[in-house]
Structure formats: C-alpha cells, structure tokens
Short mmCIF file of C-alpha atoms in Angstrom, two decimals:
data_model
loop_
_atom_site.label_atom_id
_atom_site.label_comp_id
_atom_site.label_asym_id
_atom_site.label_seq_id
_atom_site.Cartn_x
_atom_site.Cartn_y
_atom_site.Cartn_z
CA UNK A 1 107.39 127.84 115.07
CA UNK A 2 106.77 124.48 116.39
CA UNK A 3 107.37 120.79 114.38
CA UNK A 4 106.84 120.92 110.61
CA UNK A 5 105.12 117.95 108.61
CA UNK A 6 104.80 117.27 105.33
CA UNK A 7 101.86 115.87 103.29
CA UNK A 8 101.66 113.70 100.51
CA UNK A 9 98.79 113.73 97.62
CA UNK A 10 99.79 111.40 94.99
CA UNK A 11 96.90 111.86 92.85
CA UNK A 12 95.59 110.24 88.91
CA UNK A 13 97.41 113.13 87.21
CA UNK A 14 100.29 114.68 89.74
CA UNK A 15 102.38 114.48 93.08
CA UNK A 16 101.67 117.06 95.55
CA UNK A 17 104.01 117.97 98.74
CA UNK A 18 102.48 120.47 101.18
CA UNK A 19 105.18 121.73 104.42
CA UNK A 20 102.97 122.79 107.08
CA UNK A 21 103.56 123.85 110.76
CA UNK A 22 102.21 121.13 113.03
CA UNK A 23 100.57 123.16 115.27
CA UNK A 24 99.23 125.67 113.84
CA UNK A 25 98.68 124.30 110.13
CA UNK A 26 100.37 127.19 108.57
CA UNK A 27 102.08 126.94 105.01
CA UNK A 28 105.81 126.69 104.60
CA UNK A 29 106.43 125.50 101.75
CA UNK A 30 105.28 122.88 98.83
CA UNK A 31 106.38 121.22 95.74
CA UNK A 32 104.27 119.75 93.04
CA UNK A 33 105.44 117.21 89.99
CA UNK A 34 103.44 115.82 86.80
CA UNK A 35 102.59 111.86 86.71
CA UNK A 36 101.98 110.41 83.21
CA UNK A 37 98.56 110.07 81.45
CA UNK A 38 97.09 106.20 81.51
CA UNK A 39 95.04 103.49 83.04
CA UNK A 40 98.37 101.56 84.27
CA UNK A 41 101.54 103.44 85.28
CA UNK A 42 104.65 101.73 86.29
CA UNK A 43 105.02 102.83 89.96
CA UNK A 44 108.47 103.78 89.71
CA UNK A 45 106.89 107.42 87.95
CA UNK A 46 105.10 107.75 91.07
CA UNK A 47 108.22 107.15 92.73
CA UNK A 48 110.21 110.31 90.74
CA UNK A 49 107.44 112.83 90.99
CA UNK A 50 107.51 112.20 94.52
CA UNK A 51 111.49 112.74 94.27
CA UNK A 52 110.68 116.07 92.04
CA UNK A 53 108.09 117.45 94.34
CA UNK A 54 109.77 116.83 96.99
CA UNK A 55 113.09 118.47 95.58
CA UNK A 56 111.04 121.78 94.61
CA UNK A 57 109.10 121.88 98.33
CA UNK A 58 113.06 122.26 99.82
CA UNK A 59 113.37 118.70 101.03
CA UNK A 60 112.40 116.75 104.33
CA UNK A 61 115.84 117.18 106.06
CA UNK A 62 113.90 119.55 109.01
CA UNK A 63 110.82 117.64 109.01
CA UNK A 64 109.33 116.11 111.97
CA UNK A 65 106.81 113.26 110.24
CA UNK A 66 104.80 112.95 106.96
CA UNK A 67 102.08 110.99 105.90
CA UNK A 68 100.96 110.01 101.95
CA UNK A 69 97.91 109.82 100.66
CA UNK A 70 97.14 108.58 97.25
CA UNK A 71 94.46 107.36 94.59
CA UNK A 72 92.57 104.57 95.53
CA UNK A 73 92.09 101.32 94.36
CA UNK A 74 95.63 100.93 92.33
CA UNK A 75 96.98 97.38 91.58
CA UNK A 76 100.56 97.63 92.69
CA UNK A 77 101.95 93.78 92.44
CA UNK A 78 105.09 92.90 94.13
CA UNK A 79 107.21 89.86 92.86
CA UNK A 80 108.90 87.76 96.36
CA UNK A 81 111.91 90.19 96.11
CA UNK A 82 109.86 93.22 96.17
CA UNK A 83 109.63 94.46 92.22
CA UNK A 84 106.56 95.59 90.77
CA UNK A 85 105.46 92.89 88.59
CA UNK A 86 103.58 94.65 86.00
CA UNK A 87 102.29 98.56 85.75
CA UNK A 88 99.68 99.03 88.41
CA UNK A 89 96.48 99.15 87.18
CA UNK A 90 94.64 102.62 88.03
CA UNK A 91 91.18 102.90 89.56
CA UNK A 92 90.26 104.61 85.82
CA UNK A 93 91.32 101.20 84.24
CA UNK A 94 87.68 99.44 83.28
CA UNK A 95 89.52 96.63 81.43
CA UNK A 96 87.87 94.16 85.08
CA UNK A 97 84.64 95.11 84.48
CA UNK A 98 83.59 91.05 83.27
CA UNK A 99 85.84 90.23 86.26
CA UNK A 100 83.83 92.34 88.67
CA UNK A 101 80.29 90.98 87.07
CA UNK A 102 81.33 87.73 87.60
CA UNK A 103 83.03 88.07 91.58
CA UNK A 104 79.74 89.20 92.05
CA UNK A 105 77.26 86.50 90.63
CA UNK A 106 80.12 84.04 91.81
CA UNK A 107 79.44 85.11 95.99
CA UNK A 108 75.59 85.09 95.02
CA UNK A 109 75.87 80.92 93.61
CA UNK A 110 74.59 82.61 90.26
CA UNK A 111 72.48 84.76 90.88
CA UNK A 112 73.71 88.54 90.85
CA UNK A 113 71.36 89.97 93.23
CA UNK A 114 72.24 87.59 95.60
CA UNK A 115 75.56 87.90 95.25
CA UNK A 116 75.91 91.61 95.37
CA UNK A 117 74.08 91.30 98.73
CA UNK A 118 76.72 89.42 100.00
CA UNK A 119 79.34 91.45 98.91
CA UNK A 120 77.66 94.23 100.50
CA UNK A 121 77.49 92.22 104.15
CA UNK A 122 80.94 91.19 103.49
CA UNK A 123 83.15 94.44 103.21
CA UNK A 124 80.82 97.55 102.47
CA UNK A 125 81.05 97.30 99.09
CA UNK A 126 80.03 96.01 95.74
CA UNK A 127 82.60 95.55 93.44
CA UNK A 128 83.14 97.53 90.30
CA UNK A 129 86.02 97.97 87.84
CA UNK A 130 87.58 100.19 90.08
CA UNK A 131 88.23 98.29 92.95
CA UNK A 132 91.46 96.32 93.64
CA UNK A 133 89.91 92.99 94.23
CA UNK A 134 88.65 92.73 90.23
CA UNK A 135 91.48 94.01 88.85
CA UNK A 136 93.40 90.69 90.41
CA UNK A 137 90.69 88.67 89.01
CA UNK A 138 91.43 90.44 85.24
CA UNK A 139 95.44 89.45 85.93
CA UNK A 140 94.50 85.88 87.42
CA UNK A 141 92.64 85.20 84.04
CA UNK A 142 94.12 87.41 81.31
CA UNK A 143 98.18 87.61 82.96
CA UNK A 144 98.48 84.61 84.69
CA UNK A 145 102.61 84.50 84.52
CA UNK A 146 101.98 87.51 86.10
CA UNK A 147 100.24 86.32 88.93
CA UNK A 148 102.17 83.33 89.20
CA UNK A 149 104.75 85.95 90.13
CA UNK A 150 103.10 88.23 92.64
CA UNK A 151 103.71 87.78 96.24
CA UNK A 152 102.18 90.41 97.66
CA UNK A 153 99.50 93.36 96.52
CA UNK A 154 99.03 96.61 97.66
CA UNK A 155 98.19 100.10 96.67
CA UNK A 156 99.88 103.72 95.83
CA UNK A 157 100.01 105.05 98.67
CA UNK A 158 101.07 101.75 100.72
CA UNK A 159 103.64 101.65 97.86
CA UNK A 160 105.46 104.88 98.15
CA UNK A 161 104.99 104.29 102.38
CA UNK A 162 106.99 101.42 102.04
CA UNK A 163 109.73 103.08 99.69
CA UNK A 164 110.09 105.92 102.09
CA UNK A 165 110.94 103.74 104.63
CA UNK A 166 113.18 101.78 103.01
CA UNK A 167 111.45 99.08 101.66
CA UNK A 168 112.59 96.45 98.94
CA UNK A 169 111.51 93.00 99.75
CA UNK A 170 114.85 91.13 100.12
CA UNK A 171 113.84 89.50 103.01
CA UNK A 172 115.94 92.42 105.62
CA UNK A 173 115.39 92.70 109.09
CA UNK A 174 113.97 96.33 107.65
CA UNK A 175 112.35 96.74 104.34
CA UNK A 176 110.57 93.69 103.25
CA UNK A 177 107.28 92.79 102.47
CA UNK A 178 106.19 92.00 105.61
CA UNK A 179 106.94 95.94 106.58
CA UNK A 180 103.89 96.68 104.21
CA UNK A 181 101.43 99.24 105.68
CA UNK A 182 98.12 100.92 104.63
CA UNK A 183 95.49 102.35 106.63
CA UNK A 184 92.07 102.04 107.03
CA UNK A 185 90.53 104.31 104.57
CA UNK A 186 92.73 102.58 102.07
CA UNK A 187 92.26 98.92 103.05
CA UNK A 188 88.50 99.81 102.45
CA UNK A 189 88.56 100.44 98.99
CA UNK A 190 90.13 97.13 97.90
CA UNK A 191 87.20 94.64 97.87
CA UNK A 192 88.66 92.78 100.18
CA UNK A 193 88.71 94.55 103.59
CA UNK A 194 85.84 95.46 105.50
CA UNK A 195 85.38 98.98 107.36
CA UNK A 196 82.52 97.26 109.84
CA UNK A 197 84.62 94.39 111.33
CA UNK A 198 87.66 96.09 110.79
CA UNK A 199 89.33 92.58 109.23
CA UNK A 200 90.57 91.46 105.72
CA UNK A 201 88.56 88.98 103.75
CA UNK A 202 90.94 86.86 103.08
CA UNK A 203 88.84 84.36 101.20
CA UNK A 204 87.53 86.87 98.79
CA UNK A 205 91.14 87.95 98.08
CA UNK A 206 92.01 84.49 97.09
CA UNK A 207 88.97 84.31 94.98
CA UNK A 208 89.79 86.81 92.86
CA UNK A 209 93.64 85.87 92.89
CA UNK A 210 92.94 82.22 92.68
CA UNK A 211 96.44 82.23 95.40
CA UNK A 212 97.18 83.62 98.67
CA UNK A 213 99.07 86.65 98.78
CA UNK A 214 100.36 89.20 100.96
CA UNK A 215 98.58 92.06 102.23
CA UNK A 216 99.92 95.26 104.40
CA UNK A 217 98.99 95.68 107.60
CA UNK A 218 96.41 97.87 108.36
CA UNK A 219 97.23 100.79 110.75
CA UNK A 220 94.98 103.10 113.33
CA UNK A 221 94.56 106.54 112.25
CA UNK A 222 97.66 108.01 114.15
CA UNK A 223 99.67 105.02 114.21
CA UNK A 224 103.03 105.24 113.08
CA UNK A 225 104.16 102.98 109.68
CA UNK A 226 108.15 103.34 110.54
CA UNK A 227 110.61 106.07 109.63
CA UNK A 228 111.69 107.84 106.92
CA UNK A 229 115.78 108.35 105.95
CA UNK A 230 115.43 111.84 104.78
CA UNK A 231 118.21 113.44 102.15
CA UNK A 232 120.23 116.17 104.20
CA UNK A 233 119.35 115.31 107.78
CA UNK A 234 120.92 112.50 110.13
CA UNK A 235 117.65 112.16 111.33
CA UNK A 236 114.77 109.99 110.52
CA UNK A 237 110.84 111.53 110.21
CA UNK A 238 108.36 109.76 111.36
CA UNK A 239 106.16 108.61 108.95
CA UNK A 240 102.10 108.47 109.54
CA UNK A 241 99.79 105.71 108.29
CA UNK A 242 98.74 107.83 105.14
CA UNK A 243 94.94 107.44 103.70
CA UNK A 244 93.13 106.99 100.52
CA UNK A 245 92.57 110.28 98.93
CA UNK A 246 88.97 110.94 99.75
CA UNK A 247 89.49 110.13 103.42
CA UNK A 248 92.63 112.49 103.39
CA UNK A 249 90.62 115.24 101.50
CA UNK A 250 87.97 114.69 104.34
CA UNK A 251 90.39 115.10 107.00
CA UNK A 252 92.56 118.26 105.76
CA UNK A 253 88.67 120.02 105.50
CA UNK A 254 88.36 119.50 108.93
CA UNK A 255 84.79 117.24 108.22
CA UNK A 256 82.59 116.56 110.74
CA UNK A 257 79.80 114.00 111.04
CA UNK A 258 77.09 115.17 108.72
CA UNK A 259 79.15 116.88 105.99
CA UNK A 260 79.27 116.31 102.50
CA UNK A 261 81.79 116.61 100.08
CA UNK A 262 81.19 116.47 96.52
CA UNK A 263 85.07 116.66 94.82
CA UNK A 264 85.16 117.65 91.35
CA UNK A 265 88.79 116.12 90.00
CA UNK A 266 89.35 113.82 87.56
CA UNK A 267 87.04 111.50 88.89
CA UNK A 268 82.99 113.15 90.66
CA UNK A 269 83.24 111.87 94.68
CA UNK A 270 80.64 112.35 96.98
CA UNK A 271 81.14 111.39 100.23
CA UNK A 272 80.13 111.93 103.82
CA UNK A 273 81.68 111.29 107.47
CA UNK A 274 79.25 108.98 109.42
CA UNK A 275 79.46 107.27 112.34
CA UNK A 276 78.13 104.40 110.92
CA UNK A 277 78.93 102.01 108.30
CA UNK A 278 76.90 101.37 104.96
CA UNK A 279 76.32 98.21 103.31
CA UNK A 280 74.43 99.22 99.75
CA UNK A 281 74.11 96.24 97.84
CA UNK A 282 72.73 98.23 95.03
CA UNK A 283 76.39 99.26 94.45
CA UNK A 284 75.48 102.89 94.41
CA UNK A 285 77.25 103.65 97.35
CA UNK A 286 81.01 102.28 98.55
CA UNK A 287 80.74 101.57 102.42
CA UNK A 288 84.58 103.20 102.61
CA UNK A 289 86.44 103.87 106.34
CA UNK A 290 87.67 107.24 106.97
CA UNK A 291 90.83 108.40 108.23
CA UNK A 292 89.54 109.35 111.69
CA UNK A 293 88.04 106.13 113.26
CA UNK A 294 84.78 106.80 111.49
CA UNK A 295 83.23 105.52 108.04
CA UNK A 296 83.09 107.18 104.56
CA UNK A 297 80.04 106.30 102.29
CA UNK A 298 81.24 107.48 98.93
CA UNK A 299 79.64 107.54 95.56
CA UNK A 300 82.14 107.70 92.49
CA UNK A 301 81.78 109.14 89.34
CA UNK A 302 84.31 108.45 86.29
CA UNK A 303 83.63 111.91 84.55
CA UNK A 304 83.66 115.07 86.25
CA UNK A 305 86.00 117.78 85.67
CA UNK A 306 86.63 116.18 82.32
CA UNK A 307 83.41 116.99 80.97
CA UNK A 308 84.05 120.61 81.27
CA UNK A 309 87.41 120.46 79.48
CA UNK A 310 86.51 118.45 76.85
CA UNK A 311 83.33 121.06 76.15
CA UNK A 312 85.65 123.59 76.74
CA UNK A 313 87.65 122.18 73.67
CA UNK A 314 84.75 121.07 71.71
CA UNK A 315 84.03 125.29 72.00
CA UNK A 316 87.18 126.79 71.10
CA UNK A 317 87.06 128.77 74.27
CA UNK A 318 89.04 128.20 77.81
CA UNK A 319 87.12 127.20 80.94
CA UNK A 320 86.70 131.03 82.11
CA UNK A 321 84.91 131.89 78.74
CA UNK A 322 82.90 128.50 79.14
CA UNK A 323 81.65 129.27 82.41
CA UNK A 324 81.04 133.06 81.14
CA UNK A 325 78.71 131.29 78.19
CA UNK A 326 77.81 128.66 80.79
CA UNK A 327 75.66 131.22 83.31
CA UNK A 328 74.74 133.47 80.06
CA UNK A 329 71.78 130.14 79.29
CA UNK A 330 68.79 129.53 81.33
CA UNK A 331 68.50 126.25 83.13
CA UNK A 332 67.93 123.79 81.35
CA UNK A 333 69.63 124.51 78.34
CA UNK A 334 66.99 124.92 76.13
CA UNK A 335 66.07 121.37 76.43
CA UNK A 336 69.73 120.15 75.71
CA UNK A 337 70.82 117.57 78.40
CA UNK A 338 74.54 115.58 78.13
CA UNK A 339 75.28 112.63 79.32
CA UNK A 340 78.27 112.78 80.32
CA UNK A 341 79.66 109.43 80.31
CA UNK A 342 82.97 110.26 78.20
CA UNK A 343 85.02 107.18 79.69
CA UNK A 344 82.12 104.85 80.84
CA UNK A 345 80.75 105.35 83.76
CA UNK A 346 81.13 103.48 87.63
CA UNK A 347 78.06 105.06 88.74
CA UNK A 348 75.74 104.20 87.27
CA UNK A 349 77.56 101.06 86.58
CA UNK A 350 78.27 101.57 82.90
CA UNK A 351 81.88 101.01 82.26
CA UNK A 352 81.41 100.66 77.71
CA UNK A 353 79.03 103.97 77.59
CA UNK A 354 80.08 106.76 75.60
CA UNK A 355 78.32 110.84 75.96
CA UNK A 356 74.98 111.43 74.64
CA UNK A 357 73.96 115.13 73.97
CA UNK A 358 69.82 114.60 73.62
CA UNK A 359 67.55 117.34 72.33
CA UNK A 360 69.55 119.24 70.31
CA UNK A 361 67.29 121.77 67.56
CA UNK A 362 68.45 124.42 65.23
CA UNK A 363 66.62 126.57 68.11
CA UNK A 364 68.89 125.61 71.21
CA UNK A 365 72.33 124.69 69.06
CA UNK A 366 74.37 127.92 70.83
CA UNK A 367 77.59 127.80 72.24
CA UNK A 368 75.96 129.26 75.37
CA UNK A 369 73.14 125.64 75.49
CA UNK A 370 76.02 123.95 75.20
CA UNK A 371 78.62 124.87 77.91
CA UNK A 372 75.26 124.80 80.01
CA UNK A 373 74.41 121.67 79.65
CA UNK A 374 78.10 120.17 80.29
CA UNK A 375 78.16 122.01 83.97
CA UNK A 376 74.62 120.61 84.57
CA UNK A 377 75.40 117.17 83.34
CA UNK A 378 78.18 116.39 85.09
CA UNK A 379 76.75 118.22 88.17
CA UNK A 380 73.40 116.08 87.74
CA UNK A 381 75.32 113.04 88.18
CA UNK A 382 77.06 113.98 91.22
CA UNK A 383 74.09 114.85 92.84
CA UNK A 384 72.58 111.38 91.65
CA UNK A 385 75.60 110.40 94.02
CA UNK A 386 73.78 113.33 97.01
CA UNK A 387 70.74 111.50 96.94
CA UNK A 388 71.73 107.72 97.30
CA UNK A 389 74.08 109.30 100.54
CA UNK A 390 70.57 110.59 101.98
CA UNK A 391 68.63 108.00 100.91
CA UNK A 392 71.28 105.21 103.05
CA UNK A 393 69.99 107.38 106.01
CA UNK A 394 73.01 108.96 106.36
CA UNK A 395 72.44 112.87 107.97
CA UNK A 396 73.01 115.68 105.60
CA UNK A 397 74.33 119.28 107.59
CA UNK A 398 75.82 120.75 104.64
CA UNK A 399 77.00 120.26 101.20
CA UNK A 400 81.42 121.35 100.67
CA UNK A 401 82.43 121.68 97.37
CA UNK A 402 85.95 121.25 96.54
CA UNK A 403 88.63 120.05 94.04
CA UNK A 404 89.72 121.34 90.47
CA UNK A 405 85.97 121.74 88.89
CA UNK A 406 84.93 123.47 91.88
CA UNK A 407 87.44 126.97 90.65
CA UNK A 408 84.96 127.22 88.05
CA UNK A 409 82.15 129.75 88.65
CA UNK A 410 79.36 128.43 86.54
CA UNK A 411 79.74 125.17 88.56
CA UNK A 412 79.64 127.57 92.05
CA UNK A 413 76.43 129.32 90.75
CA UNK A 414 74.58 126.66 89.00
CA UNK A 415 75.21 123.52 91.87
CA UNK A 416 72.93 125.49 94.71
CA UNK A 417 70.17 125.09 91.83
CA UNK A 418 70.87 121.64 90.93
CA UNK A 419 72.10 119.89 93.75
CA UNK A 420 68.87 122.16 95.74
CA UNK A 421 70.35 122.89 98.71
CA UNK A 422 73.04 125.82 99.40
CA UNK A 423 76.82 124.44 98.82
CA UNK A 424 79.67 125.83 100.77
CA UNK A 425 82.83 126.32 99.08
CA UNK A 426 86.10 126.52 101.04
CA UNK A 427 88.74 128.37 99.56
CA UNK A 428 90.92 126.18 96.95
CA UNK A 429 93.57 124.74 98.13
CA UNK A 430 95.55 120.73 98.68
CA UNK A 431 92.97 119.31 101.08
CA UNK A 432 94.44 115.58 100.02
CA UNK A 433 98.13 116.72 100.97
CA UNK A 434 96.43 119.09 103.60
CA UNK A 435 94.74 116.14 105.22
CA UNK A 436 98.01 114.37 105.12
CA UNK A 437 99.84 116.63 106.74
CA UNK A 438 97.11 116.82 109.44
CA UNK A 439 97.84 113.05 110.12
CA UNK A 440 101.17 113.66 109.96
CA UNK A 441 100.75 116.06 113.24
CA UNK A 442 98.68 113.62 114.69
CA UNK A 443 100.88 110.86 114.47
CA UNK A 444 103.41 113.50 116.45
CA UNK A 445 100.81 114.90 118.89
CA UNK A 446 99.02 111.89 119.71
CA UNK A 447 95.33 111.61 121.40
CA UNK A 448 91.85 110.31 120.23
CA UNK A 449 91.54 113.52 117.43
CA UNK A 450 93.68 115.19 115.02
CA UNK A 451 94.84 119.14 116.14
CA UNK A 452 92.75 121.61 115.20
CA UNK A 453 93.35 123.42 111.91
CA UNK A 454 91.77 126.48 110.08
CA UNK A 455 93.27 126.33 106.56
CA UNK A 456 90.96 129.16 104.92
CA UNK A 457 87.73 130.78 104.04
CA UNK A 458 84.46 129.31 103.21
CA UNK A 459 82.02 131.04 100.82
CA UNK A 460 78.32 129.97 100.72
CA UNK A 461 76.36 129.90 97.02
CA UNK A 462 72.76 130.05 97.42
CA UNK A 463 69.96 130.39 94.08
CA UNK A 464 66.46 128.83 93.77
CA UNK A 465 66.40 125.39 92.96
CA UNK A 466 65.66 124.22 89.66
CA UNK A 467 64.41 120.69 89.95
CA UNK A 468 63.00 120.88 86.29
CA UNK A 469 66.80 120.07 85.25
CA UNK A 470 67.53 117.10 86.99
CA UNK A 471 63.79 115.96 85.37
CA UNK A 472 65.13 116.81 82.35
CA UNK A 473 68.67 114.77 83.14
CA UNK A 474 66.76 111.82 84.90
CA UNK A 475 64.60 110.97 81.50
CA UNK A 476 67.38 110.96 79.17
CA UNK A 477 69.64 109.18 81.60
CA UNK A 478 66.88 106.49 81.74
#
C-alpha cells in the first residue's frame, strides 16, 4: 500500500472523514460526526465534529496529507486575535436578501439591471443571500459592533484549514491571520473574487463591509496550505488547499469537461466543468472556479432533498414507501404540481416564498398524486437549473446524479423523463470527502492533473421523456 490521505467534507448537516490510499483511491477507513441544525453555527461545532469524525476514522497519525472541503459561502468573522466574532452565517441563512438587492442596484448607480450586469463582469456572479459578500453587508448594517470587531473573513473550510495547522491569530511567526488559505473554488463563491481574472475585488469587499478586511490567500489546485500536527504521530501531514463542496464533489467523480452534475442534498446543485468562465447577469447561473484549474457554472437550489422528507412526513410513510407510491402515479400527477419552495428559494430568486401544491381535486387527492408530485417538483426545478447551464453555451455530454436524494428510486426512474435526457448514476458514496482526498494525493504526487481514480459503478436510467410535466410545472411556477 502506498501513502494514505484523508478527505474532509464538512457539509450543512455533518462532518465526513474518508482514509483513502493515494494511489490507488482505495478505502481504509472513515469517520462521520453530526453538526447542529441552523442558519448560523458557531464554528467551534464544526471544529468538534471534525475532532469526532476524525476520532471514529482511527486518527491522522499515519497519514501522508489531507485536504477539507466544506459548504460554501459561510460567514466565518475573525476578531484581530483570531476569535470568531459572531456564529457564521450559513449559505441557507436568507436574513441578506435586502442587502444583496441593494449591492446590486448600488454597482448599477440605481438601476438593478445595470447593476447586476456589472456584478456579472466583475466576479462571475450575481449576488444572492447566499453569498458571503451580502451577508457582510447584513452585519455592516444590522451588527455593526460586530463588524467594528472583525479583522479578517473567511469561510468553513478556510476555517478548519487554518485550525489544522495551527492557527489562532496572535500575531506568531505560525498561526495568524495572515496564514489564512482558501482555494479557488472557494474564493469564487464569496462575491468578491473572480474565477476569470483570478484576483479579489477588493473594492466590492469593502462595499459591502463598509472597512477593509483580511482575506486568505488563494491557493492553486495542488498547492500546499502548510502542515498539519497530527495526534499520535511526530510527524506533520501535509495539508492540501481544500475546495468548496461542489468543486470537491466534481473532483472525487472524476468530471470531465462536458459533465453535469445535478446533487440532490440539502440544497439542488447543478453544475458543470467548463473550460470557460460564465458571466450570467440574469443571476441564474454562479460563474464558480473548480478545483482543477477549470470553471464551475453552478445553479443552486434551496429545496431539494427536503421536499421529499417533508412529503414523506406529511404521508406517514418513510422515503422507500414514498418512492414505492411515488412511481405507482402517472406523470403528471393527475394535474397536481408543488412548488417546492419550503425555505424560499435562491433560484429563482425568491428568498420569502413558501410551497404551493396547485390543482388539487377530490379526483387526484391520493397519497400516490402526492409523493409524485414532490419528486417531480423538486426535480423540475433542478432541471430549470439544466437548462440555463445549456442555454450559457456551455456543452452537455452527460447528466451524473449524485448526493442523498439521488438513493431514492422514484427520483432515479422519474429524472430520465423529466430532466429528458438519460442520467447516469454512480454508485453512492462521499464524492465531497472523495474529491478531497483526491487533492490530497495531488498535493503529494504533484503534476498538471490529479491521479487517476475509479471509486465505483455507474448505472444509466433511461424512460421516454415527459415534457408535458415540466409544462405543467412551468405554468404554475409562473
């Protein structure tokens, strides 16, 4: 057995450690941990379940490197001797939405459409309650003690990075906020960092913050970010830039120019590797960096797996038995569409909606309508998300399916038909802490590409489209 590395997914709802052999990507070991529920978590929690998952993977102490990925777009403030100033606010949190309306008609002298033009020529992107850069707006105006304390800003995964390699602000010759790192995937979702020039907007960060503040330093793909003291070893791991989580989930997949990923967690992503960056200023699609040297147009949706648990719930049944009632309607649901907008929505841009079930007669009201119309809801939005990624021009090879959502085989069956195309779905597994670990054995084999990995199985789902339901979702929706 060669080098092993470890990978890091701290996601929304857990903390995820994956072991793997460098070389050959096979599985050693892993460790997993809870994180609370919430908008904002105190970072420290992030912190522990690291600790925990760590702890029940067997340690580091004969590891070689590791990298961490995390959520994106998390407001971690740091006070001038490296505390967190407040609990970080999550990319969930839609509390910034007035801030992120008003960055935007702000750049554009007044006028929106202008100014969501030029946040689109500026870093990719235009801004939404999600992103970092509003979110220090909303503490600027609501928290401003706060921000009269902050020093420096970064994000989860730059966060734990810095605590694993020692990192505490008090101004050492190793450790302090200076030693900051992130990557480029990362940097990209912030607002304030653009993926085409490769640079921060600096000016746009102190528009939001109304101050200067420190920012990490932005790392190449398989560039190192320090060392690691590891618990039971005398020696030190190396530890690898790390990535935002899409990027990472990109990576451990093994994506190629051309594919698309739609990720059914928490949150709906759909994202593809180009070689070229995207500037949407209709806001539709993020113009994100991967974690390769290449770019990541991603469109984001708030509800996704979600939808399915809370139908599950409103039915009584568990997600097996909803999927069983789920295949057991026609498309189409008898003519019952949901909106599934259970916590707002980021795309479309409607962070105060609430879920709409439309059509509903004493004819279609079964159990078997309704689990139907949950899958095809949420999946109806997500591939919403499939056609703004074609419509930017970018190529389209095939569709990957992955994350939590994508276990469930209603949502296998019924996305060929919806999304129309066939969708390949690799066998379930970490593919954030899988893609971290893959850096991780970059970082240690060096060169222009990450090694080669085969981490499993892919099945392909084919049916005949049913275009009639995303009619049917496109006129309520409207």
């Amino acid at each position: 057995m060669s080098e092993l590395v470890a990978g890091v997914d701290s996601s929304t709802q857990s903390c995820k450690v994956v072991i793997r052999d460098a070389a050959s990507g096979a599985l050693v070991r892993a460790g997993q941990a809870a994180h609370p529920d919430g908008t904002e978590v105190d970072p420290e929690h992030w912190r522990r379940a690291l600790d925990s998952a760590l702890a029940e993977a067997g340690g580091l102490g004969d590891v070689a490197a590791v990298s961490v990925a995390g959520q994106q777009h998390g407001m971690v403030c740091l006070d001038e001797a490296g505390e967190v100033v407040r609990p970080a606010l999550l990319w969930n949190d839609t509390r910034s939405a007035g801030a992120a309306d008003d960055l935007v008609t702000e750049l554009g002298d007044g006028d929106a459409v202008r100014g969501a033009w030029a946040w689109a020529q500026a870093v990719g992107s235009v801004p939404v309650a999600a992103f970092t850069v509003t979110k220090l707006r909303w503490l600027a105006e609501h928290e401003p003690a706060a921000m009269a304390r902050t020093v420096a800003v970064c994000l989860p995964h730059d966060w734990l990075t810095w605590k694993l390699a020692g990192g505490d602000g008090a101004g050492r010759a190793r450790g302090g906020l200076d030693e900051l790192r992130t990557d480029r995937s990362d940097a990209s979702g912030t607002g304030y960092w653009s993926a085409a020039s490769g640079e921060y907007r600096l000016d746009l960060l102190n528009r939001a913050a109304g101050r200067e503040l420190t920012v990490p330093r932005v790392l190449g793909p398989a560039e190192s970010a320090g060392s690691a003291e590891l618990a039971g070893s005398a020696g030190r791991a190396r530890l690898g830039a790390g990535a935002g989580d899409n990027a990472a989930a990109a990576l451990g997949l093994g994506a190629s120019a051309g594919d698309v990923v739609v990720s059914i967690g928490t949150s709906g992503t759909v994202f593809s590797v180009s070689a070229v960056a995207t500037a949407d200023p209709t806001g539709a699609i993020a113009g994100f960096a991967d974690a390769a040297g290449r770019f990541l147009p991603l469109v984001c949706t708030l509800n996704a797996a979600r939808v399915l648990v809370a139908a599950a719930s409103v039915l009584g049944v568990d997600l097996d038995r909803m999927a069983e009632l789920a295949l057991a309607a026609s498309p189409g649901a008898g003519g019952l569409t949901l909106l599934p907008y259970l916590e707002g929505e980021r795309t479309p841009n409607r962070p105060d909606a609430s879920g709409l079930l439309h059509g509903i007669t004493g004819k279609n009201a079964t159990q078997e309508n309704l689990a139907r119309a949950a899958v095809e809801g949420m999946l109806c939005g997500l591939a919403d998300g499939l056609d703004a990624i074609v419509a930017a021009g970018v190529p389209v090879n095939r569709v990957l399916l992955i994350g939590g959502g994508a276990r469930s085989e209603a949502v296998r069956q019924i996305a060929p038909m919806v999304f129309c195309v066939p969708v390949d779905v690799p066998e379930p597994g970490e593919y954030v802490a899988d893609g971290a670990a893959r850096q991780a054995a970059w970082l240690l084999a060096g060169g222009d590409e990450p090694p080669t990995w085969t981490l499993g199985v892919t099945k392909r789902y084919e049916a005949e489209p049913q275009p009639r339901v995303r009619e049917q979702y496109a006129a309520v929706r409207g």
